[in-house]
Short mmCIF file of C-alpha atoms (C1' of nucleotides) in Angstrom, two decimals:
data_model
loop_
_atom_site.label_atom_id
_atom_site.label_comp_id
_atom_site.label_asym_id
_atom_site.label_seq_id
_atom_site.Cartn_x
_atom_site.Cartn_y
_atom_site.Cartn_z
CA MET A 1 0.07 0.09 0.00
CA ARG A 2 1.86 3.10 -1.20
CA ILE A 3 1.89 6.00 1.26
CA LEU A 4 3.36 9.51 0.50
CA ILE A 5 4.94 11.17 3.35
CA VAL A 6 5.40 15.00 3.31
CA GLU A 7 7.92 15.79 6.01
CA ASP A 8 10.95 18.04 6.09
CA ASP A 9 12.50 16.87 9.14
CA ALA A 10 14.93 14.48 8.26
CA VAL A 11 15.09 12.28 11.14
CA LEU A 12 11.17 12.10 11.64
CA GLY A 13 10.83 11.49 8.19
CA ASP A 14 13.22 8.54 8.33
CA GLY A 15 11.44 7.37 11.27
CA LEU A 16 8.02 7.36 9.50
CA SER A 17 9.29 5.61 6.43
CA VAL A 18 11.14 2.55 8.40
CA GLY A 19 8.24 2.43 10.86
CA LEU A 20 5.58 2.43 8.23
CA ARG A 21 7.52 -0.16 6.12
CA LEU A 22 7.58 -2.57 8.87
CA SER A 23 3.99 -1.93 9.42
CA GLY A 24 3.46 -3.07 5.90
CA PHE A 25 3.08 0.05 3.84
CA SER A 26 5.38 1.28 1.05
CA PRO A 27 6.10 4.81 2.07
CA GLU A 28 7.83 7.35 -0.30
CA LEU A 29 9.30 10.27 1.35
CA VAL A 30 9.41 13.81 0.13
CA ASP A 31 10.37 16.89 2.00
CA SER A 32 8.75 19.65 0.23
CA CYS A 33 5.72 21.09 -1.47
CA ALA A 34 7.11 21.01 -4.72
CA ASP A 35 8.27 17.59 -4.71
CA ALA A 36 4.69 16.68 -3.21
CA ARG A 37 2.84 18.08 -5.87
CA HIS A 38 5.03 16.27 -8.35
CA ALA A 39 4.88 12.81 -6.51
CA ILE A 40 0.89 13.15 -6.15
CA GLY A 41 0.76 14.07 -9.98
CA MET A 42 2.38 10.34 -10.46
CA GLU A 43 -0.49 8.82 -8.74
CA GLY A 44 -0.40 5.37 -7.38
CA PHE A 45 -0.47 6.56 -3.72
CA GLU A 46 -3.36 5.43 -1.53
CA ALA A 47 -2.87 8.11 0.96
CA VAL A 48 -0.86 11.13 2.23
CA VAL A 49 0.73 11.74 5.73
CA LEU A 50 1.13 15.62 5.55
CA ASP A 51 2.99 17.67 7.65
CA LEU A 52 1.76 21.49 8.08
CA MET A 53 5.28 23.12 8.22
CA LEU A 54 7.14 22.71 5.22
CA PRO A 55 10.52 24.78 3.82
CA ASP A 56 8.61 25.91 0.69
CA GLY A 57 4.78 26.56 1.86
CA SER A 58 2.27 25.34 4.12
CA GLY A 59 0.87 21.96 3.73
CA LEU A 60 -2.62 23.59 3.81
CA GLU A 61 -1.87 25.08 0.61
CA LEU A 62 -1.11 21.75 -0.57
CA LEU A 63 -4.06 20.24 0.83
CA ARG A 64 -6.61 23.15 -0.59
CA GLU A 65 -5.13 22.88 -3.97
CA LEU A 66 -5.48 19.07 -3.84
CA ARG A 67 -8.96 19.40 -3.04
CA GLN A 68 -9.85 22.03 -5.31
CA ARG A 69 -8.69 19.35 -8.22
CA GLY A 70 -11.42 16.95 -7.05
CA SER A 71 -8.98 14.78 -5.30
CA ASP A 72 -10.37 12.60 -2.63
CA MET A 73 -7.39 10.95 -1.92
CA PRO A 74 -7.12 10.36 2.16
CA VAL A 75 -5.06 13.01 3.69
CA LEU A 76 -3.76 12.49 7.39
CA MET A 77 -2.39 15.76 8.75
CA LEU A 78 0.47 15.97 11.46
CA THR A 79 0.08 19.24 13.94
CA ALA A 80 2.00 20.37 16.70
CA ARG A 81 0.69 18.91 19.86
CA ASP A 82 -1.30 21.89 20.83
CA GLY A 83 -2.24 23.28 17.49
CA LEU A 84 -5.93 23.18 17.73
CA ASP A 85 -6.61 26.20 15.37
CA ASP A 86 -4.46 24.23 12.83
CA ARG A 87 -6.49 21.05 13.33
CA VAL A 88 -9.78 22.80 12.77
CA THR A 89 -8.37 24.67 9.80
CA GLY A 90 -6.87 21.32 8.92
CA LEU A 91 -9.95 19.65 8.64
CA ASP A 92 -11.76 22.61 7.12
CA ALA A 93 -9.12 22.29 4.12
CA GLY A 94 -10.32 18.71 3.68
CA ALA A 95 -7.92 16.45 5.85
CA ASP A 96 -9.50 13.37 6.70
CA ASP A 97 -7.90 13.03 10.01
CA TYR A 98 -5.06 14.31 12.16
CA LEU A 99 -2.74 13.51 14.59
CA GLY A 100 -0.73 15.61 17.08
CA LYS A 101 2.78 15.37 17.46
CA PRO A 102 4.44 13.43 19.24
CA PHE A 103 2.71 10.33 18.12
CA GLU A 104 3.01 6.71 18.64
CA LEU A 105 3.93 4.81 15.33
CA PRO A 106 1.36 2.23 15.89
CA GLU A 107 -1.34 5.03 16.23
CA LEU A 108 -0.45 6.55 13.03
CA SER A 109 -0.56 2.96 11.13
CA ALA A 110 -3.66 2.07 12.51
CA ARG A 111 -5.29 5.34 11.43
CA LEU A 112 -3.79 5.09 8.17
CA ARG A 113 -5.37 1.65 7.49
CA ALA A 114 -8.49 3.05 8.82
CA LEU A 115 -8.34 5.87 6.26
CA THR A 116 -7.50 3.60 3.47
CA ARG A 117 -10.40 1.22 4.22
CA ARG A 118 -12.91 3.90 4.60
CA ALA A 119 -11.52 5.56 1.33
CA GLN A 120 -12.25 2.26 -0.43
CA GLY A 121 -15.87 2.62 0.68
CA ARG A 122 -16.64 5.69 -0.83
CA ALA A 123 -14.80 5.24 -3.88
CA GLU A 124 -16.17 4.07 -7.06
CA ASN A 125 -15.35 0.45 -7.16
CA LEU A 126 -16.00 -0.77 -10.83
CA LEU A 127 -13.20 -1.36 -13.30
CA HIS A 128 -14.13 -2.11 -16.80
CA TRP A 129 -12.31 -3.67 -19.60
CA ASN A 130 -13.19 -5.96 -22.44
CA GLY A 131 -16.38 -6.79 -21.42
CA LEU A 132 -15.48 -7.48 -17.52
CA ALA A 133 -16.81 -5.26 -14.86
CA LEU A 134 -14.39 -5.85 -11.63
CA ASP A 135 -15.94 -4.88 -8.59
CA THR A 136 -13.30 -4.19 -6.09
CA ALA A 137 -15.33 -3.92 -3.04
CA LYS A 138 -17.01 -7.24 -3.95
CA MET A 139 -13.78 -8.83 -5.14
CA SER A 140 -15.38 -10.56 -8.02
CA GLY A 141 -15.91 -9.82 -11.66
CA GLN A 142 -19.20 -10.18 -14.22
CA ARG A 143 -18.94 -10.84 -17.67
CA GLY A 144 -22.48 -10.54 -19.20
CA ALA A 145 -24.60 -12.62 -16.57
CA GLU A 146 -21.59 -14.80 -15.63
CA GLU A 147 -20.10 -13.82 -12.01
CA ILE A 148 -16.60 -14.90 -11.70
CA ALA A 149 -14.91 -15.22 -8.13
CA PHE A 150 -11.39 -14.55 -7.56
CA SER A 151 -9.23 -15.48 -4.65
CA ARG A 152 -7.34 -12.73 -2.91
CA ARG A 153 -4.16 -13.02 -4.66
CA GLU A 154 -5.75 -13.60 -8.13
CA PHE A 155 -7.79 -10.70 -7.53
CA THR A 156 -4.87 -8.41 -6.57
CA VAL A 157 -3.05 -9.09 -9.79
CA LEU A 158 -6.18 -8.75 -11.94
CA ALA A 159 -6.92 -5.38 -9.85
CA ALA A 160 -3.56 -4.18 -10.65
CA LEU A 161 -3.78 -4.92 -14.48
CA MET A 162 -7.10 -3.35 -14.70
CA GLU A 163 -6.05 -0.19 -12.93
CA ARG A 164 -3.77 0.54 -15.72
CA PRO A 165 -5.19 -1.16 -18.81
CA GLY A 166 -3.27 -1.80 -21.49
CA SER A 167 0.17 -0.85 -19.92
CA ILE A 168 2.56 -3.48 -18.92
CA LEU A 169 3.50 -4.49 -15.59
CA SER A 170 6.63 -6.07 -14.80
CA LYS A 171 6.66 -9.19 -12.61
CA ALA A 172 8.35 -7.48 -10.09
CA ALA A 173 5.75 -4.76 -9.74
CA LEU A 174 3.08 -7.36 -9.53
CA GLU A 175 5.15 -8.96 -7.23
CA GLU A 176 5.28 -5.68 -4.88
CA ARG A 177 1.59 -5.40 -5.22
CA LEU A 178 1.03 -8.62 -3.77
CA TYR A 179 3.78 -8.73 -0.88
CA GLY A 180 4.64 -5.17 -0.54
CA TRP A 181 7.77 -4.27 0.83
CA GLN A 182 8.90 -7.94 1.55
CA GLU A 183 12.04 -9.14 -0.17
CA ASP A 184 11.39 -10.67 -3.58
CA VAL A 185 9.81 -14.35 -3.12
CA GLU A 186 12.06 -16.70 -5.18
CA SER A 187 9.33 -18.39 -7.16
CA ASN A 188 7.04 -17.95 -9.76
CA THR A 189 4.02 -17.21 -7.59
CA VAL A 190 2.86 -14.55 -10.06
CA GLU A 191 3.03 -16.65 -13.24
CA VAL A 192 0.76 -19.23 -11.46
CA HIS A 193 -1.59 -16.56 -10.37
CA VAL A 194 -1.93 -15.26 -14.05
CA HIS A 195 -2.26 -18.87 -15.02
CA HIS A 196 -5.47 -19.37 -12.72
CA LEU A 197 -6.98 -15.91 -14.12
CA ARG A 198 -6.28 -16.99 -17.72
CA ALA A 199 -8.25 -20.22 -16.71
CA LYS A 200 -11.18 -18.03 -15.37
CA LEU A 201 -11.15 -15.27 -17.76
CA GLY A 202 -9.82 -17.13 -21.17
CA SER A 203 -6.31 -17.29 -22.44
CA GLY A 204 -6.52 -14.27 -24.25
CA PHE A 205 -7.40 -11.60 -21.71
CA ILE A 206 -4.09 -11.67 -20.09
CA GLN A 207 -1.32 -10.92 -22.72
CA THR A 208 2.54 -11.69 -21.92
CA VAL A 209 5.05 -9.36 -22.92
CA ARG A 210 7.97 -11.52 -22.91
CA GLY A 211 11.02 -9.74 -20.91
CA ALA A 212 8.93 -7.10 -19.85
CA GLY A 213 5.74 -8.60 -18.09
CA TYR A 214 1.86 -8.78 -18.35
CA ARG A 215 -0.55 -6.64 -19.80
CA LEU A 216 -4.45 -6.70 -20.68
CA ALA A 217 -5.16 -7.46 -24.17
CA PRO A 218 -6.37 -4.72 -26.22
CA GLU A 219 -10.02 -4.11 -26.08
CA GLY A 220 -12.06 -6.20 -28.74
CA ALA A 221 -9.91 -9.19 -28.25
CA ALA A 222 -10.98 -12.05 -26.76
CA MET B 1 -29.87 22.05 6.56
CA ARG B 2 -29.48 23.48 9.93
CA ILE B 3 -28.11 21.39 12.74
CA LEU B 4 -27.96 22.18 16.47
CA ILE B 5 -24.79 20.86 18.25
CA VAL B 6 -25.07 20.72 22.00
CA GLU B 7 -21.43 19.64 23.10
CA ASP B 8 -19.67 21.47 25.98
CA ASP B 9 -16.17 20.42 24.94
CA ALA B 10 -14.70 23.24 23.26
CA VAL B 11 -12.40 21.52 20.97
CA LEU B 12 -14.62 18.63 19.92
CA GLY B 13 -17.71 21.20 19.49
CA ASP B 14 -15.38 23.35 17.20
CA GLY B 15 -14.13 20.50 15.30
CA LEU B 16 -17.65 19.49 14.67
CA SER B 17 -19.11 22.69 13.57
CA VAL B 18 -16.18 23.11 11.05
CA GLY B 19 -16.35 19.55 9.82
CA LEU B 20 -20.32 19.65 9.48
CA ARG B 21 -20.06 22.86 7.72
CA LEU B 22 -17.58 21.34 5.43
CA SER B 23 -20.24 18.66 4.74
CA GLY B 24 -22.86 20.99 3.60
CA PHE B 25 -24.58 21.48 7.17
CA SER B 26 -25.20 24.50 8.63
CA PRO B 27 -24.41 23.75 12.39
CA GLU B 28 -24.91 26.17 15.38
CA LEU B 29 -23.12 25.19 18.41
CA VAL B 30 -24.20 25.58 22.09
CA ASP B 31 -22.63 24.18 25.17
CA SER B 32 -25.47 23.69 27.81
CA CYS B 33 -28.65 22.43 28.26
CA ALA B 34 -30.27 25.81 28.94
CA ASP B 35 -28.93 27.32 25.50
CA ALA B 36 -29.95 24.21 23.69
CA ARG B 37 -33.63 24.51 25.05
CA HIS B 38 -33.68 28.13 23.95
CA ALA B 39 -32.34 27.25 20.41
CA ILE B 40 -34.81 24.28 19.85
CA GLY B 41 -37.54 26.74 20.87
CA MET B 42 -36.41 28.49 18.01
CA GLU B 43 -37.42 26.11 15.49
CA GLY B 44 -35.76 25.79 12.04
CA PHE B 45 -33.40 23.03 13.06
CA GLU B 46 -33.62 19.81 10.93
CA ALA B 47 -31.48 17.60 13.51
CA VAL B 48 -29.61 17.87 16.87
CA VAL B 49 -26.57 16.50 18.00
CA LEU B 50 -26.50 15.86 21.39
CA ASP B 51 -23.94 15.13 24.00
CA LEU B 52 -24.71 13.18 26.95
CA MET B 53 -22.55 15.07 29.43
CA LEU B 54 -23.28 18.55 29.84
CA PRO B 55 -22.42 21.16 32.50
CA ASP B 56 -25.90 21.84 33.58
CA GLY B 57 -27.78 18.67 33.23
CA SER B 58 -28.00 15.35 31.37
CA GLY B 59 -28.61 15.46 27.83
CA LEU B 60 -30.83 12.39 28.14
CA GLU B 61 -33.20 14.75 30.24
CA LEU B 62 -33.40 17.07 27.50
CA LEU B 63 -34.14 14.38 24.99
CA ARG B 64 -36.91 13.16 27.18
CA GLU B 65 -38.22 16.59 27.63
CA LEU B 66 -38.21 17.03 23.89
CA ARG B 67 -40.40 14.00 23.19
CA GLN B 68 -42.77 14.55 25.88
CA ARG B 69 -43.50 17.92 24.28
CA GLY B 70 -44.19 15.68 21.41
CA SER B 71 -41.11 16.68 19.23
CA ASP B 72 -39.98 14.49 16.54
CA MET B 73 -36.62 15.93 15.83
CA PRO B 74 -34.12 13.68 14.84
CA VAL B 75 -31.51 13.55 17.44
CA LEU B 76 -28.20 11.91 17.30
CA MET B 77 -26.51 10.93 20.59
CA LEU B 78 -22.80 11.27 21.17
CA THR B 79 -21.98 8.70 23.58
CA ALA B 80 -18.60 7.64 25.60
CA ARG B 81 -16.72 4.96 23.85
CA ASP B 82 -17.77 2.34 26.26
CA GLY B 83 -21.06 3.96 27.55
CA LEU B 84 -23.19 0.91 26.39
CA ASP B 85 -25.87 1.64 29.01
CA ASP B 86 -25.98 4.94 27.74
CA ARG B 87 -26.69 3.99 24.04
CA VAL B 88 -29.89 1.70 25.56
CA THR B 89 -31.24 4.50 27.79
CA GLY B 90 -30.61 6.88 24.62
CA LEU B 91 -32.37 5.05 22.39
CA ASP B 92 -35.18 4.43 24.90
CA ALA B 93 -35.18 7.90 25.89
CA GLY B 94 -36.15 8.65 21.81
CA ALA B 95 -32.93 9.17 20.31
CA ASP B 96 -32.96 8.12 16.67
CA ASP B 97 -29.13 7.22 16.44
CA TYR B 98 -26.12 7.21 18.45
CA LEU B 99 -22.39 7.49 17.89
CA GLY B 100 -19.61 6.43 20.11
CA LYS B 101 -16.66 8.59 20.82
CA PRO B 102 -14.13 8.69 19.25
CA PHE B 103 -16.09 8.78 16.08
CA GLU B 104 -15.04 10.04 12.52
CA LEU B 105 -16.67 13.08 10.82
CA PRO B 106 -17.85 11.63 7.69
CA GLU B 107 -19.71 8.79 9.60
CA LEU B 108 -21.16 11.62 11.48
CA SER B 109 -22.18 13.27 8.50
CA ALA B 110 -23.48 10.48 6.97
CA ARG B 111 -25.62 9.51 9.82
CA LEU B 112 -26.96 12.75 10.13
CA ARG B 113 -28.01 12.78 6.19
CA ALA B 114 -29.71 9.58 6.69
CA LEU B 115 -31.41 10.73 9.68
CA THR B 116 -32.96 13.92 8.09
CA ARG B 117 -33.84 11.73 5.10
CA ARG B 118 -35.43 9.67 7.18
CA ALA B 119 -37.33 12.15 8.92
CA GLN B 120 -38.41 13.83 5.73
CA GLY B 121 -39.71 11.08 3.86
CA ARG B 122 -40.86 9.30 6.85
CA ALA B 123 -38.87 6.58 5.60
CA GLU B 124 -38.17 4.02 8.29
CA ASN B 125 -34.79 3.13 9.43
CA LEU B 126 -35.03 -0.46 7.96
CA LEU B 127 -32.33 -2.17 6.00
CA HIS B 128 -33.50 -4.96 3.80
CA TRP B 129 -31.75 -8.13 2.55
CA ASN B 130 -32.91 -11.61 1.68
CA GLY B 131 -35.96 -11.80 3.56
CA LEU B 132 -34.81 -10.05 6.58
CA ALA B 133 -35.74 -6.57 7.50
CA LEU B 134 -33.43 -4.98 10.00
CA ASP B 135 -34.84 -2.25 12.42
CA THR B 136 -31.92 -0.04 13.22
CA ALA B 137 -33.75 1.57 16.10
CA LYS B 138 -35.10 -1.46 17.70
CA MET B 139 -32.11 -3.39 17.26
CA SER B 140 -34.06 -6.51 16.08
CA GLY B 141 -35.01 -8.14 12.60
CA GLN B 142 -37.91 -9.82 11.23
CA ARG B 143 -38.32 -12.57 8.66
CA GLY B 144 -41.62 -13.35 7.42
CA ALA B 145 -43.64 -13.56 10.82
CA GLU B 146 -40.74 -14.27 13.06
CA GLU B 147 -39.16 -11.71 15.11
CA ILE B 148 -35.30 -12.03 15.56
CA ALA B 149 -33.47 -10.30 18.60
CA PHE B 150 -29.91 -9.51 18.46
CA SER B 151 -27.37 -8.67 21.01
CA ARG B 152 -25.71 -5.19 20.59
CA ARG B 153 -22.58 -6.90 18.86
CA GLU B 154 -24.19 -9.04 17.00
CA PHE B 155 -26.33 -6.23 15.62
CA THR B 156 -23.72 -3.97 14.85
CA VAL B 157 -21.86 -6.45 12.78
CA LEU B 158 -25.16 -7.15 11.04
CA ALA B 159 -25.84 -3.53 10.33
CA ALA B 160 -22.68 -2.97 9.06
CA LEU B 161 -22.84 -5.55 6.58
CA MET B 162 -26.41 -4.79 5.43
CA GLU B 163 -25.34 -1.15 5.07
CA ARG B 164 -23.33 -2.27 1.99
CA PRO B 165 -25.03 -5.32 0.91
CA GLY B 166 -22.76 -7.49 -1.30
CA SER B 167 -19.81 -5.68 -0.42
CA ILE B 168 -17.02 -7.70 1.36
CA LEU B 169 -16.02 -6.00 4.94
CA SER B 170 -12.93 -7.03 6.39
CA LYS B 171 -12.30 -8.11 9.72
CA ALA B 172 -10.41 -4.99 10.59
CA ALA B 173 -13.33 -2.65 9.31
CA LEU B 174 -15.85 -4.81 11.44
CA GLU B 175 -13.75 -4.48 14.49
CA GLU B 176 -13.33 -0.73 13.87
CA ARG B 177 -17.05 -0.44 13.90
CA LEU B 178 -17.44 -2.34 17.03
CA TYR B 179 -14.62 -0.68 18.72
CA GLY B 180 -13.86 2.40 16.87
CA TRP B 181 -10.36 1.77 16.24
CA GLN B 182 -7.74 2.00 18.92
CA GLU B 183 -6.00 -0.79 19.30
CA ASP B 184 -6.39 -3.97 17.09
CA VAL B 185 -7.72 -6.48 19.63
CA GLU B 186 -6.08 -9.64 19.15
CA SER B 187 -8.67 -12.08 19.21
CA ASN B 188 -11.35 -13.65 17.01
CA THR B 189 -14.39 -11.91 18.40
CA VAL B 190 -15.58 -10.87 14.92
CA GLU B 191 -15.51 -14.67 14.17
CA VAL B 192 -17.35 -15.41 17.11
CA HIS B 193 -20.39 -12.62 16.48
CA VAL B 194 -20.56 -14.05 13.19
CA HIS B 195 -20.84 -17.45 14.12
CA HIS B 196 -23.79 -16.38 16.39
CA LEU B 197 -25.27 -14.51 13.45
CA ARG B 198 -25.33 -17.35 11.22
CA ALA B 199 -27.29 -19.32 13.97
CA LYS B 200 -29.83 -16.93 14.04
CA LEU B 201 -30.28 -16.57 10.29
CA GLY B 202 -28.90 -19.62 8.72
CA SER B 203 -25.59 -20.64 7.77
CA GLY B 204 -25.91 -19.16 4.27
CA PHE B 205 -26.72 -15.53 5.26
CA ILE B 206 -23.37 -14.44 5.75
CA GLN B 207 -20.70 -15.58 3.39
CA THR B 208 -17.14 -15.75 4.46
CA VAL B 209 -14.51 -14.62 1.80
CA ARG B 210 -11.40 -16.37 2.96
CA GLY B 211 -8.41 -13.83 3.37
CA ALA B 212 -10.75 -11.19 2.74
CA GLY B 213 -13.68 -10.67 5.10
CA TYR B 214 -17.41 -11.28 5.21
CA ARG B 215 -20.24 -10.26 3.15
CA LEU B 216 -24.19 -10.84 2.58
CA ALA B 217 -24.77 -13.75 0.31
CA PRO B 218 -26.30 -12.64 -3.23
CA GLU B 219 -30.19 -12.47 -2.82
CA GLY B 220 -31.89 -15.44 -3.88
CA ALA B 221 -29.65 -17.64 -1.82
CA ALA B 222 -30.54 -19.18 1.26
"C1'" DA C 1 -28.93 -15.53 32.89
"C1'" DC C 2 -27.03 -13.40 29.31
"C1'" DC C 3 -23.45 -11.27 26.93
"C1'" DA C 4 -18.76 -10.62 25.22
"C1'" DC C 5 -14.38 -12.10 25.06
"C1'" DC C 6 -10.56 -15.38 25.02
"C1'" DA C 7 -8.22 -19.63 24.09
"C1'" DT C 8 -7.53 -24.12 21.73
"C1'" DG C 9 -7.66 -28.06 18.23
"C1'" DC C 10 -8.71 -29.13 13.76
"C1'" DG C 11 -10.28 -29.26 8.85
"C1'" DC C 12 -9.56 -27.17 4.53
"C1'" DA C 13 -8.75 -23.72 0.98
"C1'" DT C 14 -5.34 -21.08 -0.77
"C1'" DC C 15 -1.22 -20.41 -2.08
"C1'" DC C 16 3.85 -21.53 -2.45
"C1'" DT C 17 7.35 -24.36 -4.32
"C1'" DG C 18 10.15 -26.48 -7.50
"C1'" DA C 19 10.38 -29.53 -11.35
"C1'" DT C 20 9.24 -30.46 -15.88
"C1'" DC C 21 7.74 -29.27 -20.02
"C1'" DG C 22 6.67 -25.65 -23.80
"C1'" DT C 23 7.89 -21.68 -26.49
"C1'" DC C 24 9.91 -17.97 -28.27
"C1'" DG C 25 13.70 -15.63 -30.75
"C1'" DA C 26 18.28 -14.75 -31.77
"C1'" DG C 27 22.39 -16.03 -34.38
"C1'" DG C 28 24.92 -19.06 -37.28
"C1'" DA C 29 25.53 -22.24 -41.29
"C1'" DC C 30 24.39 -23.15 -45.70
"C1'" DG D 1 16.70 -16.09 -47.07
"C1'" DT D 2 16.09 -20.43 -44.97
"C1'" DC D 3 16.63 -23.59 -41.45
"C1'" DC D 4 18.60 -25.26 -37.45
"C1'" DT D 5 20.35 -25.00 -32.59
"C1'" DC D 6 20.44 -23.34 -28.49
"C1'" DG D 7 19.66 -20.62 -24.51
"C1'" DA D 8 16.42 -18.09 -21.90
"C1'" DC D 9 11.92 -17.44 -20.32
"C1'" DG D 10 7.36 -18.55 -19.53
"C1'" DA D 11 3.51 -22.26 -18.68
"C1'" DT D 12 1.58 -26.14 -16.32
"C1'" DC D 13 1.11 -29.36 -12.59
"C1'" DA D 14 0.93 -31.63 -8.45
"C1'" DG D 15 2.54 -32.08 -3.59
"C1'" DG D 16 2.43 -30.16 0.48
"C1'" DA D 17 3.07 -26.34 4.10
"C1'" DT D 18 0.83 -22.52 6.00
"C1'" DG D 19 -2.63 -19.95 8.22
"C1'" DC D 20 -7.23 -18.75 8.11
"C1'" DG D 21 -11.68 -19.66 9.62
"C1'" DC D 22 -14.89 -22.65 12.46
"C1'" DA D 23 -16.55 -24.66 16.52
"C1'" DT D 24 -16.60 -24.94 21.13
"C1'" DG D 25 -16.04 -24.45 26.13
"C1'" DG D 26 -14.51 -21.74 29.76
"C1'" DT D 27 -14.03 -17.02 32.18
"C1'" DG D 28 -15.62 -13.05 33.70
"C1'" DG D 29 -18.47 -9.27 33.93
"C1'" DT D 30 -23.20 -6.92 33.91
#
DNA sequence: ACCACCATGCGCATCCTGATCGTCGAGGAC
DNA sequence: GTCCTCGACGATCAGGATGCGCATGGTGGT
C-alpha cells in the first residue's frame, strides 16, 4: 500500500518511513511541497501523511489545492501537539484525520489503515475492460450474466492490471503489489496466479510481453 | 440544513462545527442544556447532535423533555466509547441514532444525512436483504412473521454488513465498527459474533471470503 | 441468565514451491 | 533468405506447508 509522506524534518521523516515499512506499507518520502505536488501527480498513492510546516510553503495550501482539483485522496495531517487551530483549519481544508506530535507509530499506522479502508468504501469500485466489470468491493467480476469469483491473490493481480489497462506491469511490480515491501519471493507465484486468471477469463485476456511483464489484451480481442 | 450541536467540550464542538459545515450542513453550536432548550424553541433545526454529559444537566433529560413535548426532531446522541448503557437508555429516551466517541466526521455526517432523510420522507430505518428486515432503531430483525432479536455486538456487525449489501467487509473494518479503532484487539470476537449471527439467520446468510472478510450472500440464496 | 471475550484444536482452502515441459527468438551455417 | 540449434523465459502441474476460519468451552462481567 503506497503512502506518500510529506515531512521536512529528516529524522522524523526517516523514522516514519522505516516504521511504516515495517507495518506493511510502502512509504515514499518527500520533504517539500514542490516534490509532493510532483509525486501526487504521478498517482499510485493510496494516502498522504502531511506535515503542516514545510520549507517552501504550508501543507494546508497543498491540501486545499488538492481538494480543489477534486482529489479525494485520504490525507492525514501531522500537527503540533497543541495546534488546535491547525486542526480545525486542517479539517476545514479537507483533511480526513489528524495526529498531534509527538505520536506513536502504531497509532499512525492504525489510523492510516482506517483511512484507506474508509476511502475504499466511498470510491467508485468498478473497473471495466473488455466486457469484464471488476467490483473491487466485492472482489468479484462480472461478464455478461456470469459472475466470476477470485481468490485474494488472483484478485490483487487482476486489479493491478485493470487499474492501468493496456500498460505493461513487470513481474516485480506485481510481486510488490502482492507482498508489499518484503523481499522478493524466489518463485514464480505471479506466473501461477496469471495462469489461474487465464483459466477463469480465457487465455487471451491477459497477454504476456516477453521479458517485460503482463498486460491486458487490447479491447476487442478475446 | 440547520443542525444544532449540543456539546460542552470546546475543541470537539469546534471540530464538529467546522466539519459539518464542510459537509454542507449549517451547524449551530451551544454548550449547555439551557442554551439548547432555547435554541430548539426557535425552531428551524432539522436535527440535533446531542452530547450526554453537559455542565448543567444530562442530555438525556433534555431528550426526554423534547419527546414529551411531542417533538419528533431527529436526535443523534454522542456517547462515551464504552457507554453501552447510555446508548440503550438513549434509544429508550427517544434518540434516533447514536455514535460512540471517538468517531469519524464522515460517519457523523453520513448518519445525519440519513436521519434527516428519514425524517423527511418518513422513511423507516429499515435495512432489507434477502427477506430479512433489520430495524436499526429497535435493534431487531424480522423475517416473515418471525421476530429475531440480536445482542448489541451481533447487531452492530449485522448492520454494518447490511449497509453495504454484497460488499466484503474485512474483519478489521468490522472491528473498527465495534470498537472504534484504537488498538486492534487480538482475538476472534468478530468470528464468534458471525458464528452467532449464522445460528440465528441460517448458515448461508453471511458468506465468508477467505483472506478478505465477510459479506452478505447474494439475494436469492438461502 | 446473558453477553462478550479469549483460548484451543482441527479441517481445509489457498498459496507457495520446485520440477518439468513448452515456446519464443536470436544467431550462425548453408 | 531459410533452416537449425540453443539458451532463456514462461506455462503448467502436483505435492505440501501455511495459516485462516470455525467450533466449542471456559471465564468474567453486567
